[in-house]
Amino acid sequence: MLEQSYYEKTDEIIELHGAKASSLIPVMQDVQAEYRYLPGELLSYIADKLGIPLAKAYSVATFYENFSFDPKGKYVIKVCDGTACHVRKSVPVREALEKHLGLGKGKQTTDDMMFTIEIVSCLGACGLAPVMTINDNVHPKMNPEKAVEVIDELKKAEEESADEVAVETEGGCE
């Protein structure tokens, strides 16, 4: 059961695009951008609000590879395995990331919901192969060591950010 705030935010998104069938894809895109996935309960809610059958909304959501019903981490790492990237050794990059994050064998997202790894057919950056993106930021000419370094930098930045928040909240009343 989703919190009421999910429905309220979805109502705002629907209002932005208009409650009509032609708004289905933009509404789903914005909902997914907000929550990093498309909750099934919200898909039903969206279909109802737009006046379309749930089966149609579901068929659109499952047709486009971009939509996901599975929650994703704060950082979505896409590792290209297209021909150019594969030939230039993208598989060891993916394997190093999976090992470093404790993922693989059907598990794509870390338990703390920080990282999700996806393997994609092409990122359209063949000249930069092997390439990966993290939340659409391109990281070119990767190797296993560089990929792990990028993840460690993100982890460090997250820890520092958490420390700053902790210091700010501790500085209150005495």
Short mmCIF file of N, CA and C in Angstrom, two decimals:
data_model
loop_
_atom_site.label_atom_id
_atom_site.label_comp_id
_atom_site.label_asym_id
_atom_site.label_seq_id
_atom_site.Cartn_x
_atom_site.Cartn_y
_atom_site.Cartn_z
N MET A 1 0.84 -1.19 0.00
CA MET A 1 0.00 0.00 0.00
C MET A 1 0.88 1.25 0.00
N LEU A 2 0.68 2.08 -0.97
CA LEU A 2 1.47 3.30 -1.09
C LEU A 2 0.94 4.40 -0.17
N GLU A 3 1.84 5.27 0.22
CA GLU A 3 1.45 6.41 1.03
C GLU A 3 0.60 7.38 0.20
N GLN A 4 -0.23 8.14 0.86
CA GLN A 4 -1.11 9.10 0.19
C GLN A 4 -0.32 10.10 -0.65
N SER A 5 0.89 10.42 -0.21
CA SER A 5 1.70 11.41 -0.94
C SER A 5 1.99 10.97 -2.37
N TYR A 6 2.08 9.65 -2.61
CA TYR A 6 2.31 9.14 -3.96
C TYR A 6 1.14 9.52 -4.87
N TYR A 7 -0.07 9.38 -4.36
CA TYR A 7 -1.26 9.69 -5.15
C TYR A 7 -1.38 11.20 -5.37
N GLU A 8 -1.04 11.97 -4.34
CA GLU A 8 -1.10 13.42 -4.47
C GLU A 8 -0.11 13.91 -5.53
N LYS A 9 1.11 13.38 -5.50
CA LYS A 9 2.11 13.77 -6.50
C LYS A 9 1.67 13.33 -7.90
N THR A 10 1.09 12.15 -8.00
CA THR A 10 0.59 11.66 -9.29
C THR A 10 -0.53 12.57 -9.80
N ASP A 11 -1.40 13.03 -8.90
CA ASP A 11 -2.45 13.97 -9.31
C ASP A 11 -1.84 15.25 -9.88
N GLU A 12 -0.76 15.74 -9.26
CA GLU A 12 -0.08 16.94 -9.76
C GLU A 12 0.47 16.69 -11.16
N ILE A 13 1.06 15.53 -11.36
CA ILE A 13 1.63 15.18 -12.66
C ILE A 13 0.54 15.08 -13.72
N ILE A 14 -0.56 14.44 -13.36
CA ILE A 14 -1.69 14.31 -14.30
C ILE A 14 -2.25 15.69 -14.64
N GLU A 15 -2.35 16.55 -13.65
CA GLU A 15 -2.86 17.90 -13.89
C GLU A 15 -1.93 18.66 -14.85
N LEU A 16 -0.63 18.45 -14.70
CA LEU A 16 0.35 19.11 -15.56
C LEU A 16 0.17 18.71 -17.02
N HIS A 17 -0.10 17.43 -17.27
CA HIS A 17 -0.20 16.92 -18.64
C HIS A 17 -1.64 16.86 -19.16
N GLY A 18 -2.60 16.91 -18.27
CA GLY A 18 -4.01 16.80 -18.65
C GLY A 18 -4.49 15.37 -18.50
N ALA A 19 -5.71 15.24 -18.00
CA ALA A 19 -6.29 13.92 -17.74
C ALA A 19 -6.92 13.37 -19.01
N LYS A 20 -6.07 13.01 -19.97
CA LYS A 20 -6.55 12.46 -21.24
C LYS A 20 -5.65 11.29 -21.63
N ALA A 21 -6.18 10.42 -22.45
CA ALA A 21 -5.47 9.20 -22.84
C ALA A 21 -4.10 9.50 -23.47
N SER A 22 -4.01 10.58 -24.22
CA SER A 22 -2.75 10.91 -24.89
C SER A 22 -1.65 11.32 -23.92
N SER A 23 -1.99 11.53 -22.66
CA SER A 23 -1.01 11.91 -21.64
C SER A 23 -0.38 10.71 -20.95
N LEU A 24 -0.81 9.50 -21.32
CA LEU A 24 -0.36 8.31 -20.61
C LEU A 24 1.17 8.21 -20.51
N ILE A 25 1.87 8.28 -21.63
CA ILE A 25 3.32 8.10 -21.60
C ILE A 25 4.01 9.23 -20.83
N PRO A 26 3.70 10.51 -21.09
CA PRO A 26 4.36 11.56 -20.31
C PRO A 26 4.08 11.44 -18.80
N VAL A 27 2.87 11.04 -18.44
CA VAL A 27 2.54 10.87 -17.02
C VAL A 27 3.37 9.74 -16.42
N MET A 28 3.43 8.61 -17.12
CA MET A 28 4.21 7.48 -16.62
C MET A 28 5.69 7.85 -16.52
N GLN A 29 6.20 8.59 -17.50
CA GLN A 29 7.60 9.01 -17.47
C GLN A 29 7.88 9.89 -16.24
N ASP A 30 6.99 10.84 -15.98
CA ASP A 30 7.20 11.73 -14.84
C ASP A 30 7.05 11.01 -13.51
N VAL A 31 6.12 10.07 -13.42
CA VAL A 31 5.97 9.29 -12.19
C VAL A 31 7.23 8.46 -11.97
N GLN A 32 7.72 7.84 -13.03
CA GLN A 32 8.94 7.04 -12.89
C GLN A 32 10.13 7.93 -12.54
N ALA A 33 10.22 9.11 -13.10
CA ALA A 33 11.31 10.03 -12.76
C ALA A 33 11.25 10.41 -11.28
N GLU A 34 10.05 10.55 -10.77
CA GLU A 34 9.86 10.93 -9.36
C GLU A 34 10.28 9.82 -8.41
N TYR A 35 9.90 8.58 -8.72
CA TYR A 35 10.10 7.47 -7.78
C TYR A 35 11.16 6.46 -8.22
N ARG A 36 11.77 6.67 -9.38
CA ARG A 36 12.78 5.79 -9.96
C ARG A 36 12.22 4.43 -10.37
N TYR A 37 10.92 4.30 -10.36
CA TYR A 37 10.23 3.14 -10.91
C TYR A 37 8.76 3.50 -11.03
N LEU A 38 7.99 2.61 -11.64
CA LEU A 38 6.56 2.84 -11.83
C LEU A 38 5.79 1.87 -10.95
N PRO A 39 5.36 2.32 -9.77
CA PRO A 39 4.62 1.42 -8.88
C PRO A 39 3.34 0.91 -9.56
N GLY A 40 3.11 -0.40 -9.48
CA GLY A 40 1.93 -1.00 -10.10
C GLY A 40 0.63 -0.37 -9.64
N GLU A 41 0.54 -0.05 -8.34
CA GLU A 41 -0.67 0.59 -7.81
C GLU A 41 -0.91 1.93 -8.49
N LEU A 42 0.16 2.66 -8.77
CA LEU A 42 -0.01 3.95 -9.43
C LEU A 42 -0.40 3.79 -10.89
N LEU A 43 0.06 2.73 -11.53
CA LEU A 43 -0.32 2.51 -12.92
C LEU A 43 -1.83 2.33 -13.01
N SER A 44 -2.39 1.58 -12.09
CA SER A 44 -3.84 1.39 -12.04
C SER A 44 -4.55 2.72 -11.79
N TYR A 45 -4.00 3.51 -10.87
CA TYR A 45 -4.55 4.82 -10.53
C TYR A 45 -4.50 5.75 -11.74
N ILE A 46 -3.37 5.74 -12.45
CA ILE A 46 -3.20 6.59 -13.64
C ILE A 46 -4.21 6.20 -14.71
N ALA A 47 -4.33 4.91 -14.96
CA ALA A 47 -5.29 4.44 -15.98
C ALA A 47 -6.70 4.92 -15.64
N ASP A 48 -7.07 4.78 -14.40
CA ASP A 48 -8.40 5.21 -13.96
C ASP A 48 -8.58 6.71 -14.16
N LYS A 49 -7.59 7.48 -13.76
CA LYS A 49 -7.68 8.95 -13.86
C LYS A 49 -7.71 9.42 -15.33
N LEU A 50 -7.01 8.66 -16.21
CA LEU A 50 -6.98 9.06 -17.62
C LEU A 50 -8.12 8.43 -18.42
N GLY A 51 -8.90 7.58 -17.77
CA GLY A 51 -10.05 6.97 -18.43
C GLY A 51 -9.69 5.93 -19.47
N ILE A 52 -8.62 5.20 -19.21
CA ILE A 52 -8.22 4.14 -20.14
C ILE A 52 -8.19 2.80 -19.40
N PRO A 53 -8.36 1.71 -20.13
CA PRO A 53 -8.31 0.40 -19.48
C PRO A 53 -6.92 0.12 -18.90
N LEU A 54 -6.89 -0.51 -17.75
CA LEU A 54 -5.62 -0.87 -17.12
C LEU A 54 -4.78 -1.73 -18.07
N ALA A 55 -5.41 -2.60 -18.83
CA ALA A 55 -4.68 -3.45 -19.77
C ALA A 55 -3.91 -2.62 -20.79
N LYS A 56 -4.50 -1.52 -21.24
CA LYS A 56 -3.80 -0.67 -22.20
C LYS A 56 -2.61 0.01 -21.54
N ALA A 57 -2.81 0.54 -20.34
CA ALA A 57 -1.71 1.19 -19.62
C ALA A 57 -0.58 0.19 -19.36
N TYR A 58 -0.95 -1.01 -18.96
CA TYR A 58 0.04 -2.05 -18.68
C TYR A 58 0.78 -2.45 -19.96
N SER A 59 0.07 -2.54 -21.08
CA SER A 59 0.72 -2.93 -22.32
C SER A 59 1.72 -1.87 -22.77
N VAL A 60 1.41 -0.61 -22.56
CA VAL A 60 2.34 0.47 -22.90
C VAL A 60 3.55 0.40 -21.97
N ALA A 61 3.31 0.22 -20.68
CA ALA A 61 4.40 0.18 -19.70
C ALA A 61 5.34 -1.00 -19.93
N THR A 62 4.81 -2.11 -20.40
CA THR A 62 5.66 -3.28 -20.62
C THR A 62 6.29 -3.28 -22.01
N PHE A 63 5.71 -2.53 -22.95
CA PHE A 63 6.27 -2.47 -24.30
C PHE A 63 7.58 -1.68 -24.30
N TYR A 64 7.60 -0.56 -23.61
CA TYR A 64 8.79 0.29 -23.58
C TYR A 64 9.74 -0.17 -22.50
N GLU A 65 10.97 -0.46 -22.90
CA GLU A 65 11.98 -0.98 -21.99
C GLU A 65 12.34 0.03 -20.90
N ASN A 66 12.09 1.29 -21.14
CA ASN A 66 12.45 2.34 -20.19
C ASN A 66 11.65 2.27 -18.89
N PHE A 67 10.45 1.71 -18.95
CA PHE A 67 9.62 1.65 -17.74
C PHE A 67 9.97 0.41 -16.92
N SER A 68 9.97 0.60 -15.61
CA SER A 68 10.31 -0.49 -14.71
C SER A 68 9.32 -0.55 -13.55
N PHE A 69 8.87 -1.76 -13.24
CA PHE A 69 8.00 -1.96 -12.09
C PHE A 69 8.80 -2.28 -10.83
N ASP A 70 10.11 -2.40 -10.99
CA ASP A 70 10.98 -2.72 -9.86
C ASP A 70 11.64 -1.45 -9.35
N PRO A 71 11.63 -1.24 -8.03
CA PRO A 71 12.31 -0.06 -7.48
C PRO A 71 13.79 -0.07 -7.85
N LYS A 72 14.31 1.11 -8.13
CA LYS A 72 15.71 1.24 -8.51
C LYS A 72 16.45 2.09 -7.48
N GLY A 73 17.75 1.93 -7.49
CA GLY A 73 18.58 2.67 -6.57
C GLY A 73 18.66 4.15 -6.92
N LYS A 74 19.22 4.90 -6.01
CA LYS A 74 19.40 6.33 -6.23
C LYS A 74 20.29 6.58 -7.45
N TYR A 75 21.26 5.69 -7.64
CA TYR A 75 22.16 5.79 -8.79
C TYR A 75 21.93 4.59 -9.70
N VAL A 76 21.45 4.87 -10.91
CA VAL A 76 21.21 3.82 -11.89
C VAL A 76 22.41 3.80 -12.84
N ILE A 77 23.13 2.69 -12.78
CA ILE A 77 24.33 2.51 -13.59
C ILE A 77 23.95 1.67 -14.80
N LYS A 78 24.13 2.23 -15.98
CA LYS A 78 23.87 1.49 -17.21
C LYS A 78 25.21 1.17 -17.85
N VAL A 79 25.48 -0.11 -18.00
CA VAL A 79 26.72 -0.56 -18.63
C VAL A 79 26.36 -1.02 -20.04
N CYS A 80 26.98 -0.40 -21.02
CA CYS A 80 26.71 -0.74 -22.41
C CYS A 80 27.38 -2.07 -22.75
N ASP A 81 26.62 -2.93 -23.44
CA ASP A 81 27.18 -4.18 -23.93
C ASP A 81 26.90 -4.32 -25.43
N GLY A 82 26.83 -3.16 -26.10
CA GLY A 82 26.71 -3.17 -27.55
C GLY A 82 28.01 -3.67 -28.15
N THR A 83 28.03 -3.83 -29.45
CA THR A 83 29.19 -4.43 -30.12
C THR A 83 30.49 -3.72 -29.79
N ALA A 84 30.55 -2.40 -29.96
CA ALA A 84 31.79 -1.67 -29.72
C ALA A 84 32.24 -1.80 -28.26
N CYS A 85 31.31 -1.67 -27.34
CA CYS A 85 31.66 -1.77 -25.92
C CYS A 85 32.05 -3.20 -25.55
N HIS A 86 31.32 -4.16 -26.08
CA HIS A 86 31.62 -5.56 -25.78
C HIS A 86 33.03 -5.93 -26.24
N VAL A 87 33.35 -5.53 -27.47
CA VAL A 87 34.67 -5.83 -28.04
C VAL A 87 35.77 -5.15 -27.22
N ARG A 88 35.44 -3.98 -26.67
CA ARG A 88 36.44 -3.25 -25.88
C ARG A 88 36.34 -3.57 -24.39
N LYS A 89 35.74 -4.70 -24.08
CA LYS A 89 35.76 -5.30 -22.75
C LYS A 89 34.84 -4.64 -21.71
N SER A 90 33.56 -4.49 -22.07
CA SER A 90 32.58 -3.99 -21.11
C SER A 90 32.19 -5.05 -20.09
N VAL A 91 32.31 -6.33 -20.44
CA VAL A 91 31.92 -7.41 -19.52
C VAL A 91 32.75 -7.37 -18.24
N PRO A 92 34.08 -7.23 -18.29
CA PRO A 92 34.83 -7.12 -17.04
C PRO A 92 34.44 -5.89 -16.20
N VAL A 93 34.04 -4.81 -16.87
CA VAL A 93 33.57 -3.61 -16.15
C VAL A 93 32.32 -3.96 -15.36
N ARG A 94 31.35 -4.59 -16.03
CA ARG A 94 30.12 -5.00 -15.36
C ARG A 94 30.41 -5.96 -14.22
N GLU A 95 31.25 -6.93 -14.46
CA GLU A 95 31.57 -7.93 -13.43
C GLU A 95 32.23 -7.28 -12.21
N ALA A 96 33.13 -6.32 -12.45
CA ALA A 96 33.78 -5.62 -11.33
C ALA A 96 32.77 -4.83 -10.52
N LEU A 97 31.85 -4.16 -11.21
CA LEU A 97 30.81 -3.40 -10.51
C LEU A 97 29.92 -4.33 -9.68
N GLU A 98 29.49 -5.42 -10.29
CA GLU A 98 28.63 -6.37 -9.58
C GLU A 98 29.34 -6.93 -8.35
N LYS A 99 30.59 -7.30 -8.50
CA LYS A 99 31.34 -7.85 -7.36
C LYS A 99 31.49 -6.79 -6.27
N HIS A 100 31.85 -5.57 -6.66
CA HIS A 100 32.08 -4.50 -5.70
C HIS A 100 30.80 -4.13 -4.93
N LEU A 101 29.67 -4.23 -5.61
CA LEU A 101 28.39 -3.85 -4.99
C LEU A 101 27.62 -5.05 -4.44
N GLY A 102 28.14 -6.25 -4.61
CA GLY A 102 27.45 -7.45 -4.13
C GLY A 102 26.20 -7.77 -4.93
N LEU A 103 26.27 -7.53 -6.23
CA LEU A 103 25.11 -7.77 -7.10
C LEU A 103 25.42 -8.89 -8.08
N GLY A 104 24.43 -9.24 -8.89
CA GLY A 104 24.57 -10.28 -9.90
C GLY A 104 23.59 -11.40 -9.61
N LYS A 105 23.55 -12.37 -10.51
CA LYS A 105 22.65 -13.52 -10.38
C LYS A 105 21.21 -13.09 -10.07
N GLY A 106 20.71 -12.17 -10.88
CA GLY A 106 19.32 -11.74 -10.74
C GLY A 106 19.11 -10.57 -9.79
N LYS A 107 20.10 -10.21 -9.03
CA LYS A 107 19.99 -9.07 -8.11
C LYS A 107 20.63 -7.86 -8.77
N GLN A 108 19.82 -6.83 -9.05
CA GLN A 108 20.31 -5.65 -9.75
C GLN A 108 20.49 -4.43 -8.85
N THR A 109 19.85 -4.43 -7.68
CA THR A 109 19.86 -3.26 -6.82
C THR A 109 20.40 -3.61 -5.44
N THR A 110 21.24 -2.72 -4.92
CA THR A 110 21.80 -2.95 -3.59
C THR A 110 20.71 -2.85 -2.53
N ASP A 111 20.93 -3.52 -1.41
CA ASP A 111 19.93 -3.55 -0.33
C ASP A 111 19.63 -2.16 0.22
N ASP A 112 20.62 -1.26 0.19
CA ASP A 112 20.40 0.09 0.71
C ASP A 112 19.74 1.02 -0.32
N MET A 113 19.38 0.46 -1.48
CA MET A 113 18.71 1.21 -2.55
C MET A 113 19.55 2.37 -3.08
N MET A 114 20.87 2.21 -3.01
CA MET A 114 21.75 3.25 -3.53
C MET A 114 22.12 3.02 -5.00
N PHE A 115 22.34 1.76 -5.40
CA PHE A 115 22.84 1.47 -6.73
C PHE A 115 22.02 0.39 -7.43
N THR A 116 21.76 0.61 -8.70
CA THR A 116 21.15 -0.38 -9.57
C THR A 116 22.03 -0.50 -10.81
N ILE A 117 22.33 -1.73 -11.20
CA ILE A 117 23.10 -1.95 -12.42
C ILE A 117 22.18 -2.53 -13.48
N GLU A 118 22.22 -1.92 -14.66
CA GLU A 118 21.48 -2.42 -15.81
C GLU A 118 22.45 -2.62 -16.96
N ILE A 119 22.25 -3.68 -17.70
CA ILE A 119 23.03 -3.93 -18.90
C ILE A 119 22.16 -3.48 -20.08
N VAL A 120 22.69 -2.63 -20.93
CA VAL A 120 21.91 -2.11 -22.05
C VAL A 120 22.60 -2.46 -23.37
N SER A 121 21.81 -2.52 -24.41
CA SER A 121 22.32 -2.91 -25.73
C SER A 121 23.17 -1.83 -26.37
N CYS A 122 22.83 -0.57 -26.13
CA CYS A 122 23.62 0.51 -26.73
C CYS A 122 23.28 1.81 -26.03
N LEU A 123 24.31 2.59 -25.75
CA LEU A 123 24.11 3.92 -25.18
C LEU A 123 24.37 5.01 -26.22
N GLY A 124 24.71 4.60 -27.44
CA GLY A 124 24.92 5.56 -28.51
C GLY A 124 26.21 6.35 -28.37
N ALA A 125 27.19 5.78 -27.71
CA ALA A 125 28.47 6.46 -27.52
C ALA A 125 29.61 5.51 -27.89
N CYS A 126 29.50 4.90 -29.04
CA CYS A 126 30.45 3.85 -29.45
C CYS A 126 31.89 4.34 -29.48
N GLY A 127 32.11 5.59 -29.81
CA GLY A 127 33.46 6.13 -29.86
C GLY A 127 34.10 6.24 -28.49
N LEU A 128 33.29 6.14 -27.44
CA LEU A 128 33.79 6.25 -26.06
C LEU A 128 33.88 4.89 -25.38
N ALA A 129 33.72 3.83 -26.14
CA ALA A 129 33.64 2.47 -25.60
C ALA A 129 34.92 2.07 -24.86
N PRO A 130 34.73 1.25 -23.82
CA PRO A 130 33.45 0.88 -23.21
C PRO A 130 32.93 2.01 -22.33
N VAL A 131 31.62 2.17 -22.37
CA VAL A 131 31.00 3.31 -21.69
C VAL A 131 29.95 2.84 -20.71
N MET A 132 29.78 3.63 -19.65
CA MET A 132 28.67 3.42 -18.72
C MET A 132 28.11 4.79 -18.38
N THR A 133 26.86 4.79 -17.97
CA THR A 133 26.26 6.03 -17.49
C THR A 133 25.81 5.81 -16.07
N ILE A 134 25.82 6.87 -15.30
CA ILE A 134 25.25 6.85 -13.96
C ILE A 134 24.28 8.02 -13.92
N ASN A 135 22.99 7.69 -13.81
CA ASN A 135 21.93 8.70 -13.87
C ASN A 135 22.14 9.62 -15.08
N ASP A 136 22.41 9.03 -16.21
CA ASP A 136 22.57 9.71 -17.50
C ASP A 136 23.85 10.53 -17.63
N ASN A 137 24.75 10.48 -16.65
CA ASN A 137 26.08 11.09 -16.80
C ASN A 137 27.00 10.05 -17.42
N VAL A 138 27.63 10.42 -18.53
CA VAL A 138 28.44 9.48 -19.30
C VAL A 138 29.84 9.34 -18.69
N HIS A 139 30.27 8.10 -18.56
CA HIS A 139 31.62 7.77 -18.09
C HIS A 139 32.29 6.96 -19.20
N PRO A 140 33.20 7.61 -19.96
CA PRO A 140 33.80 6.96 -21.13
C PRO A 140 35.03 6.12 -20.81
N LYS A 141 35.38 5.27 -21.78
CA LYS A 141 36.62 4.49 -21.76
C LYS A 141 36.87 3.84 -20.39
N MET A 142 35.87 3.11 -19.93
CA MET A 142 35.94 2.50 -18.61
C MET A 142 36.77 1.23 -18.63
N ASN A 143 37.32 0.93 -17.47
CA ASN A 143 37.93 -0.37 -17.21
C ASN A 143 37.46 -0.75 -15.81
N PRO A 144 37.68 -1.96 -15.37
CA PRO A 144 37.16 -2.37 -14.06
C PRO A 144 37.61 -1.46 -12.91
N GLU A 145 38.86 -1.07 -12.91
CA GLU A 145 39.39 -0.25 -11.82
C GLU A 145 38.74 1.13 -11.80
N LYS A 146 38.64 1.76 -12.99
CA LYS A 146 38.01 3.08 -13.07
C LYS A 146 36.55 3.03 -12.65
N ALA A 147 35.85 1.98 -13.04
CA ALA A 147 34.43 1.85 -12.70
C ALA A 147 34.25 1.77 -11.19
N VAL A 148 35.08 0.97 -10.53
CA VAL A 148 35.00 0.84 -9.07
C VAL A 148 35.35 2.17 -8.40
N GLU A 149 36.33 2.90 -8.93
CA GLU A 149 36.70 4.21 -8.39
C GLU A 149 35.52 5.18 -8.45
N VAL A 150 34.80 5.17 -9.55
CA VAL A 150 33.64 6.06 -9.69
C VAL A 150 32.61 5.74 -8.61
N ILE A 151 32.36 4.46 -8.37
CA ILE A 151 31.40 4.05 -7.34
C ILE A 151 31.88 4.47 -5.96
N ASP A 152 33.16 4.27 -5.70
CA ASP A 152 33.72 4.66 -4.39
C ASP A 152 33.61 6.16 -4.17
N GLU A 153 33.80 6.95 -5.23
CA GLU A 153 33.64 8.41 -5.12
C GLU A 153 32.19 8.77 -4.78
N LEU A 154 31.24 8.09 -5.41
CA LEU A 154 29.83 8.35 -5.10
C LEU A 154 29.51 7.98 -3.65
N LYS A 155 30.03 6.83 -3.21
CA LYS A 155 29.81 6.40 -1.83
C LYS A 155 30.39 7.42 -0.85
N LYS A 156 31.59 7.90 -1.15
CA LYS A 156 32.24 8.89 -0.28
C LYS A 156 31.42 10.18 -0.23
N ALA A 157 30.95 10.63 -1.37
CA ALA A 157 30.13 11.84 -1.43
C ALA A 157 28.84 11.65 -0.63
N GLU A 158 28.24 10.47 -0.71
CA GLU A 158 27.03 10.19 0.06
C GLU A 158 27.30 10.22 1.55
N GLU A 159 28.42 9.62 1.97
CA GLU A 159 28.79 9.62 3.39
C GLU A 159 29.03 11.03 3.89
N GLU A 160 29.75 11.84 3.10
CA GLU A 160 30.01 13.22 3.49
C GLU A 160 28.72 14.02 3.58
N SER A 161 27.81 13.78 2.64
CA SER A 161 26.52 14.46 2.67
C SER A 161 25.73 14.07 3.90
N ALA A 162 25.76 12.78 4.25
CA ALA A 162 25.06 12.30 5.45
C ALA A 162 25.68 12.89 6.71
N ASP A 163 27.01 13.01 6.72
CA ASP A 163 27.70 13.61 7.87
C ASP A 163 27.30 15.06 8.04
N GLU A 164 27.20 15.80 6.93
CA GLU A 164 26.81 17.20 6.98
C GLU A 164 25.39 17.35 7.54
N VAL A 165 24.49 16.49 7.11
CA VAL A 165 23.12 16.52 7.61
C VAL A 165 23.10 16.22 9.10
N ALA A 166 23.89 15.24 9.54
CA ALA A 166 23.95 14.88 10.95
C ALA A 166 24.48 16.05 11.79
N VAL A 167 25.49 16.75 11.28
CA VAL A 167 26.04 17.90 12.01
C VAL A 167 25.01 19.00 12.11
N GLU A 168 24.28 19.24 11.02
CA GLU A 168 23.26 20.29 11.04
C GLU A 168 22.16 19.98 12.03
N THR A 169 21.74 18.72 12.13
CA THR A 169 20.66 18.36 13.05
C THR A 169 21.13 18.32 14.49
N GLU A 170 22.43 18.06 14.71
CA GLU A 170 22.95 18.03 16.07
C GLU A 170 23.11 19.44 16.62
N GLY A 171 23.25 20.42 15.76
CA GLY A 171 23.53 21.78 16.20
C GLY A 171 22.30 22.52 16.73
N GLY A 172 21.23 21.84 16.99
CA GLY A 172 19.98 22.48 17.45
C GLY A 172 20.02 22.89 18.91
N CYS A 173 18.99 22.54 19.64
CA CYS A 173 18.80 22.95 21.04
C CYS A 173 19.72 22.19 21.99
N GLU A 174 20.06 22.88 23.07
CA GLU A 174 20.84 22.22 24.12
C GLU A 174 20.08 22.21 25.40
#
